[in-house]
PDB file of C-alpha atoms in Angstrom:
ATOM      1  CA  MET A 767      -0.008   0.030  -0.020  1.00  0.00           C
ATOM      2  CA  ARG A 768       2.894   2.338   0.854  1.00  0.00           C
ATOM      3  CA  ASN A 769       4.543   1.632  -2.549  1.00  0.00           C
ATOM      4  CA  PHE A 770       1.245   2.416  -4.286  1.00  0.00           C
ATOM      5  CA  ARG A 771       1.031   5.832  -2.565  1.00  0.00           C
ATOM      6  CA  ILE A 772       4.573   6.598  -3.499  1.00  0.00           C
ATOM      7  CA  HIS A 773       4.045   5.702  -7.086  1.00  0.00           C
ATOM      8  CA  LEU A 774       0.816   7.733  -7.175  1.00  0.00           C
ATOM      9  CA  LYS A 775       2.521  10.784  -5.718  1.00  0.00           C
ATOM     10  CA  MET A 776       5.346  10.406  -8.374  1.00  0.00           C
ATOM     11  CA  LEU A 777       2.767  10.217 -11.130  1.00  0.00           C
ATOM     12  CA  VAL A 778       0.986  13.343  -9.816  1.00  0.00           C
ATOM     13  CA  VAL A 779       4.323  15.220  -9.680  1.00  0.00           C
ATOM     14  CA  PHE A 780       5.285  13.995 -13.231  1.00  0.00           C
ATOM     15  CA  PHE A 781       1.980  15.094 -14.793  1.00  0.00           C
ATOM     16  CA  THR A 782       2.051  18.430 -12.864  1.00  0.00           C
ATOM     17  CA  MET A 783       5.582  19.134 -14.063  1.00  0.00           C
ATOM     18  CA  THR A 784       4.717  18.190 -17.608  1.00  0.00           C
ATOM     19  CA  ALA A 785       1.710  20.471 -17.617  1.00  0.00           C
ATOM     20  CA  ILE A 786       3.699  23.389 -16.191  1.00  0.00           C
ATOM     21  CA  SER A 787       6.529  22.732 -18.683  1.00  0.00           C
ATOM     22  CA  CYS A 788       4.088  22.864 -21.570  1.00  0.00           C
ATOM     23  CA  LYS A 789       2.547  26.051 -20.262  1.00  0.00           C
ATOM     24  CA  GLU A 790       5.971  27.665 -19.772  1.00  0.00           C
ATOM     25  CA  ASN A 791       6.972  26.801 -23.370  1.00  0.00           C
ATOM     26  CA  ASN A 792       3.869  28.267 -24.567  1.00  0.00           C
ATOM     27  CA  ASN A 793       4.341  31.440 -22.614  1.00  0.00           C
ATOM     28  CA  LYS A 794       7.759  31.836 -24.104  1.00  0.00           C
ATOM     29  CA  VAL A 795       6.397  31.499 -27.568  1.00  0.00           C
ATOM     30  CA  GLU A 796       3.591  33.994 -26.742  1.00  0.00           C
ATOM     31  CA  GLU A 797       6.162  36.515 -25.384  1.00  0.00           C
ATOM     32  CA  LYS A 798       8.096  36.304 -28.622  1.00  0.00           C
ATOM     33  CA  ASN A 799       4.892  36.687 -30.667  1.00  0.00           C
ATOM     34  CA  THR A 800       3.511  39.565 -28.712  1.00  0.00           C
ATOM     35  CA  SER A 801       5.971  42.089 -30.279  1.00  0.00           C
ATOM     36  CA  GLU A 802       5.454  40.712 -33.789  1.00  0.00           C
ATOM     37  CA  ILE A 803       1.764  39.891 -34.077  1.00  0.00           C
ATOM     38  CA  PRO A 804      -1.201  41.455 -32.289  1.00  0.00           C
ATOM     39  CA  GLN A 805      -2.856  38.931 -29.923  1.00  0.00           C
ATOM     40  CA  LYS A 806      -6.053  37.465 -31.201  1.00  0.00           C
ATOM     41  CA  GLU A 807      -9.108  36.548 -29.229  1.00  0.00           C
ATOM     42  CA  GLU A 808      -9.688  32.861 -28.674  1.00  0.00           C
ATOM     43  CA  SER A 809     -12.869  33.048 -30.761  1.00  0.00           C
ATOM     44  CA  ASP A 810     -10.578  33.365 -33.769  1.00  0.00           C
ATOM     45  CA  THR A 811     -10.313  29.640 -33.760  1.00  0.00           C
ATOM     46  CA  ASN A 812     -13.790  29.688 -35.356  1.00  0.00           C
ATOM     47  CA  LYS A 813     -12.363  31.488 -38.356  1.00  0.00           C
ATOM     48  CA  ASN A 814     -10.148  29.833 -40.975  1.00  0.00           C
ATOM     49  CA  SER A 815      -6.780  31.478 -41.025  1.00  0.00           C
ATOM     50  CA  ALA A 816      -5.793  33.141 -44.282  1.00  0.00           C
ATOM     51  CA  ILE A 817      -3.429  31.101 -46.159  1.00  0.00           C
ATOM     52  CA  THR A 818      -0.424  33.286 -46.978  1.00  0.00           C
ATOM     53  CA  ALA A 819       1.696  30.606 -48.583  1.00  0.00           C
ATOM     54  CA  GLU A 820       1.553  30.006 -52.382  1.00  0.00           C
ATOM     55  CA  PHE A 821       2.080  26.693 -54.016  1.00  0.00           C
ATOM     56  CA  ARG A 822       3.085  25.540 -57.540  1.00  0.00           C
ATOM     57  CA  ASN A 823      -0.333  24.154 -58.342  1.00  0.00           C
ATOM     58  CA  PRO A 824      -3.930  24.869 -57.404  1.00  0.00           C
ATOM     59  CA  LYS A 825      -4.490  21.299 -56.024  1.00  0.00           C
ATOM     60  CA  ALA A 826      -1.773  21.786 -53.416  1.00  0.00           C
ATOM     61  CA  THR A 827      -3.234  25.146 -52.489  1.00  0.00           C
ATOM     62  CA  GLU A 828      -6.726  23.629 -52.150  1.00  0.00           C
ATOM     63  CA  ALA A 829      -5.419  20.542 -50.296  1.00  0.00           C
ATOM     64  CA  PHE A 830      -3.629  22.717 -47.753  1.00  0.00           C
ATOM     65  CA  LYS A 831      -6.803  24.776 -47.269  1.00  0.00           C
ATOM     66  CA  HIS A 832      -8.767  21.564 -46.480  1.00  0.00           C
ATOM     67  CA  TYR A 833      -6.029  20.406 -44.167  1.00  0.00           C
ATOM     68  CA  ILE A 834      -6.239  23.673 -42.179  1.00  0.00           C
ATOM     69  CA  ASP A 835     -10.011  23.176 -42.113  1.00  0.00           C
ATOM     70  CA  ILE A 836      -9.501  19.741 -40.548  1.00  0.00           C
ATOM     71  CA  LYS A 837      -7.030  21.252 -37.994  1.00  0.00           C
ATOM     72  CA  THR A 838      -9.426  24.016 -37.074  1.00  0.00           C
ATOM     73  CA  ALA A 839     -12.288  21.550 -36.639  1.00  0.00           C
ATOM     74  CA  LEU A 840     -10.121  19.383 -34.314  1.00  0.00           C
ATOM     75  CA  VAL A 841      -9.074  22.553 -32.325  1.00  0.00           C
ATOM     76  CA  GLU A 842     -12.800  23.168 -31.882  1.00  0.00           C
ATOM     77  CA  SER A 843     -13.424  19.458 -31.102  1.00  0.00           C
ATOM     78  CA  ASP A 844     -16.014  19.332 -33.851  1.00  0.00           C
ATOM     79  CA  SER A 845     -15.959  15.823 -35.419  1.00  0.00           C
ATOM     80  CA  LYS A 846     -18.588  16.716 -38.003  1.00  0.00           C
ATOM     81  CA  LYS A 847     -16.589  19.649 -39.462  1.00  0.00           C
ATOM     82  CA  ALA A 848     -13.441  17.497 -39.443  1.00  0.00           C
ATOM     83  CA  LYS A 849     -15.316  14.765 -41.480  1.00  0.00           C
ATOM     84  CA  LYS A 850     -16.493  17.368 -44.028  1.00  0.00           C
ATOM     85  CA  ALA A 851     -13.011  18.873 -44.403  1.00  0.00           C
ATOM     86  CA  ALA A 852     -11.459  15.369 -44.809  1.00  0.00           C
ATOM     87  CA  GLU A 853     -14.026  14.530 -47.489  1.00  0.00           C
ATOM     88  CA  GLU A 854     -13.014  17.674 -49.389  1.00  0.00           C
ATOM     89  CA  LEU A 855      -9.290  16.853 -48.977  1.00  0.00           C
ATOM     90  CA  ILE A 856      -9.603  13.395 -50.407  1.00  0.00           C
ATOM     91  CA  LYS A 857     -11.439  14.767 -53.420  1.00  0.00           C
ATOM     92  CA  VAL A 858      -8.437  17.024 -54.198  1.00  0.00           C
ATOM     93  CA  LEU A 859      -5.654  14.537 -53.439  1.00  0.00           C
ATOM     94  CA  PRO A 860      -6.864  10.949 -53.819  1.00  0.00           C
ATOM     95  CA  SER A 861      -3.511   9.294 -52.983  1.00  0.00           C
ATOM     96  CA  ILE A 862      -3.742   5.883 -51.451  1.00  0.00           C
ATOM     97  CA  ALA A 863      -1.828   6.834 -48.197  1.00  0.00           C
ATOM     98  CA  LEU A 864      -3.857  10.040 -47.740  1.00  0.00           C
ATOM     99  CA  LYS A 865      -7.080   8.156 -48.520  1.00  0.00           C
ATOM    100  CA  LYS A 866      -6.443   5.633 -45.707  1.00  0.00           C
ATOM    101  CA  ALA A 867      -5.769   8.366 -43.144  1.00  0.00           C
ATOM    102  CA  THR A 868      -8.693  10.598 -44.193  1.00  0.00           C
ATOM    103  CA  GLU A 869     -11.085   7.678 -44.359  1.00  0.00           C
ATOM    104  CA  ILE A 870     -10.528   7.163 -40.637  1.00  0.00           C
ATOM    105  CA  ILE A 871     -11.516  10.814 -39.974  1.00  0.00           C
ATOM    106  CA  ILE A 872     -14.531  10.495 -42.335  1.00  0.00           C
ATOM    107  CA  ASN A 873     -15.730   7.167 -40.930  1.00  0.00           C
ATOM    108  CA  THR A 874     -15.762   7.884 -37.182  1.00  0.00           C
ATOM    109  CA  ASP A 875     -17.445  10.305 -34.876  1.00  0.00           C
ATOM    110  CA  ASP A 876     -14.781   9.665 -32.225  1.00  0.00           C
ATOM    111  CA  ILE A 877     -12.710  12.880 -32.052  1.00  0.00           C
ATOM    112  CA  GLU A 878      -9.738  11.095 -30.536  1.00  0.00           C
ATOM    113  CA  ASP A 879      -9.548   8.589 -33.450  1.00  0.00           C
ATOM    114  CA  GLN A 880      -9.807  11.561 -35.777  1.00  0.00           C
ATOM    115  CA  ARG A 881      -6.916  13.234 -34.022  1.00  0.00           C
ATOM    116  CA  LYS A 882      -4.751  10.079 -34.360  1.00  0.00           C
ATOM    117  CA  ALA A 883      -5.515   9.904 -38.035  1.00  0.00           C
ATOM    118  CA  PHE A 884      -4.763  13.646 -38.387  1.00  0.00           C
ATOM    119  CA  SER A 885      -1.194  13.107 -37.276  1.00  0.00           C
ATOM    120  CA  THR A 886      -0.700  10.839 -40.258  1.00  0.00           C
ATOM    121  CA  VAL A 887      -2.420  13.348 -42.571  1.00  0.00           C
ATOM    122  CA  THR A 888      -0.003  16.014 -41.239  1.00  0.00           C
ATOM    123  CA  LEU A 889       3.020  13.884 -42.251  1.00  0.00           C
ATOM    124  CA  LEU A 890       1.663  13.468 -45.759  1.00  0.00           C
ATOM    125  CA  ILE A 891       0.615  17.170 -46.142  1.00  0.00           C
ATOM    126  CA  GLU A 892       4.003  18.358 -44.799  1.00  0.00           C
ATOM    127  CA  THR A 893       5.746  16.490 -47.651  1.00  0.00           C
ATOM    128  CA  ILE A 894       3.452  18.153 -50.250  1.00  0.00           C
ATOM    129  CA  VAL A 895       3.965  21.585 -48.632  1.00  0.00           C
ATOM    130  CA  LYS A 896       7.751  21.269 -48.684  1.00  0.00           C
ATOM    131  CA  GLU A 897       7.772  20.119 -52.299  1.00  0.00           C
ATOM    132  CA  THR A 898       5.248  22.538 -53.816  1.00  0.00           C
ATOM    133  CA  MET A 899       5.398  25.748 -51.730  1.00  0.00           C
ATOM    134  CA  THR A 900       6.791  28.705 -53.750  1.00  0.00           C
ATOM    135  CA  THR A 901       6.415  31.521 -51.229  1.00  0.00           C
ATOM    136  CA  GLY A 902       5.160  32.269 -47.704  1.00  0.00           C
ATOM    137  CA  GLU A 903       5.575  30.735 -44.332  1.00  0.00           C
ATOM    138  CA  ILE A 904       3.985  27.776 -42.655  1.00  0.00           C
ATOM    139  CA  TYR A 905       4.654  26.832 -39.031  1.00  0.00           C
ATOM    140  CA  LYS A 906       5.303  23.275 -37.964  1.00  0.00           C
ATOM    141  CA  GLN A 907       4.115  22.936 -34.385  1.00  0.00           C
ATOM    142  CA  HIS A 908       4.485  20.197 -31.804  1.00  0.00           C
ATOM    143  CA  CYS A 909       2.582  19.089 -28.739  1.00  0.00           C
ATOM    144  CA  PRO A 910       4.807  16.892 -26.481  1.00  0.00           C
ATOM    145  CA  MET A 911       1.833  15.523 -24.521  1.00  0.00           C
ATOM    146  CA  ALA A 912      -0.245  14.166 -27.427  1.00  0.00           C
ATOM    147  CA  PHE A 913      -0.888  10.477 -27.547  1.00  0.00           C
ATOM    148  CA  ASP A 914       0.321   9.595 -23.985  1.00  0.00           C
ATOM    149  CA  ASN A 915       3.375  11.924 -24.184  1.00  0.00           C
ATOM    150  CA  LYS A 916       4.606  10.431 -27.507  1.00  0.00           C
ATOM    151  CA  GLY A 917       3.979  13.823 -29.087  1.00  0.00           C
ATOM    152  CA  ALA A 918       2.527  14.850 -32.408  1.00  0.00           C
ATOM    153  CA  TYR A 919       3.016  17.612 -34.998  1.00  0.00           C
ATOM    154  CA  TRP A 920       0.708  19.744 -37.047  1.00  0.00           C
ATOM    155  CA  LEU A 921       1.061  22.605 -39.504  1.00  0.00           C
ATOM    156  CA  SER A 922      -0.369  26.095 -39.036  1.00  0.00           C
ATOM    157  CA  THR A 923      -0.612  29.369 -40.917  1.00  0.00           C
ATOM    158  CA  GLU A 924       0.188  31.353 -37.785  1.00  0.00           C
ATOM    159  CA  LYS A 925       2.708  31.134 -34.974  1.00  0.00           C
ATOM    160  CA  GLU A 926      -0.024  31.251 -32.299  1.00  0.00           C
ATOM    161  CA  ILE A 927      -0.552  27.756 -30.862  1.00  0.00           C
ATOM    162  CA  ARG A 928      -4.053  26.243 -31.294  1.00  0.00           C
ATOM    163  CA  ASN A 929      -3.579  22.557 -30.422  1.00  0.00           C
ATOM    164  CA  PRO A 930      -5.736  20.184 -32.521  1.00  0.00           C
ATOM    165  CA  TYR A 931      -4.791  17.158 -30.376  1.00  0.00           C
ATOM    166  CA  PHE A 932      -6.337  18.499 -27.172  1.00  0.00           C
ATOM    167  CA  GLY A 933      -8.655  21.239 -28.351  1.00  0.00           C
ATOM    168  CA  ASP A 934      -9.992  23.491 -25.581  1.00  0.00           C
ATOM    169  CA  ARG A 935      -8.553  21.161 -22.908  1.00  0.00           C
ATOM    170  CA  MET A 936      -5.066  22.362 -23.660  1.00  0.00           C
ATOM    171  CA  LEU A 937      -5.598  24.874 -26.422  1.00  0.00           C
ATOM    172  CA  LYS A 938      -2.181  26.608 -26.126  1.00  0.00           C
ATOM    173  CA  CYS A 939       0.019  23.586 -25.376  1.00  0.00           C
ATOM    174  CA  GLY A 940       2.774  23.238 -27.833  1.00  0.00           C
ATOM    175  CA  SER A 941       5.546  25.115 -29.690  1.00  0.00           C
ATOM    176  CA  VAL A 942       6.750  26.058 -33.086  1.00  0.00           C
ATOM    177  CA  THR A 943       9.533  23.691 -34.007  1.00  0.00           C
ATOM    178  CA  GLU A 944      10.134  24.779 -37.564  1.00  0.00           C
ATOM    179  CA  THR A 945       9.238  27.597 -39.926  1.00  0.00           C
ATOM    180  CA  ILE A 946       8.782  26.342 -43.514  1.00  0.00           C
ATOM    181  CA  LYS A 947       9.411  29.142 -45.880  1.00  0.00           C
ATOM    182  CA  LYS A 948      10.399  29.714 -49.444  1.00  0.00           C
TER     183      LYS A 948
END
């Protein structure tokens, strides 16, 4: 019983430290962003960010727009919007790998399953972005706590963190790990 209490206390300390660390990383990012970009209200997650990057072909542009729509829906924890955006994405880029990942999003109402599939979609879209982007900036962001602390990435059109893996539970958890620019 005593060992159980010690282990329980250690787990509580671990999770507390992880949450604090995530919040501190986010605060550092926000402090850097404050001088560069005016702070937005949290209701801005309801709006689709303007895509400032340009791509070599219209399909890549449209695919990235639908990707951002999926991300925004997951930030809002809206599985129906995520489904709709995934349906649009697969119409534009019907590759086999992308089809498998988007079908998971389309065929489930479980937001957590959609989020897991979104991490795969992110990997595929990142490759397309890096190969076809001609101008602009896209931010690769990371949440270290996603999927039982395995972590996961997503792409964003803005530096401000809006975490699609936790939505409003941990909206600002994460950091920018790379700026993709051409």
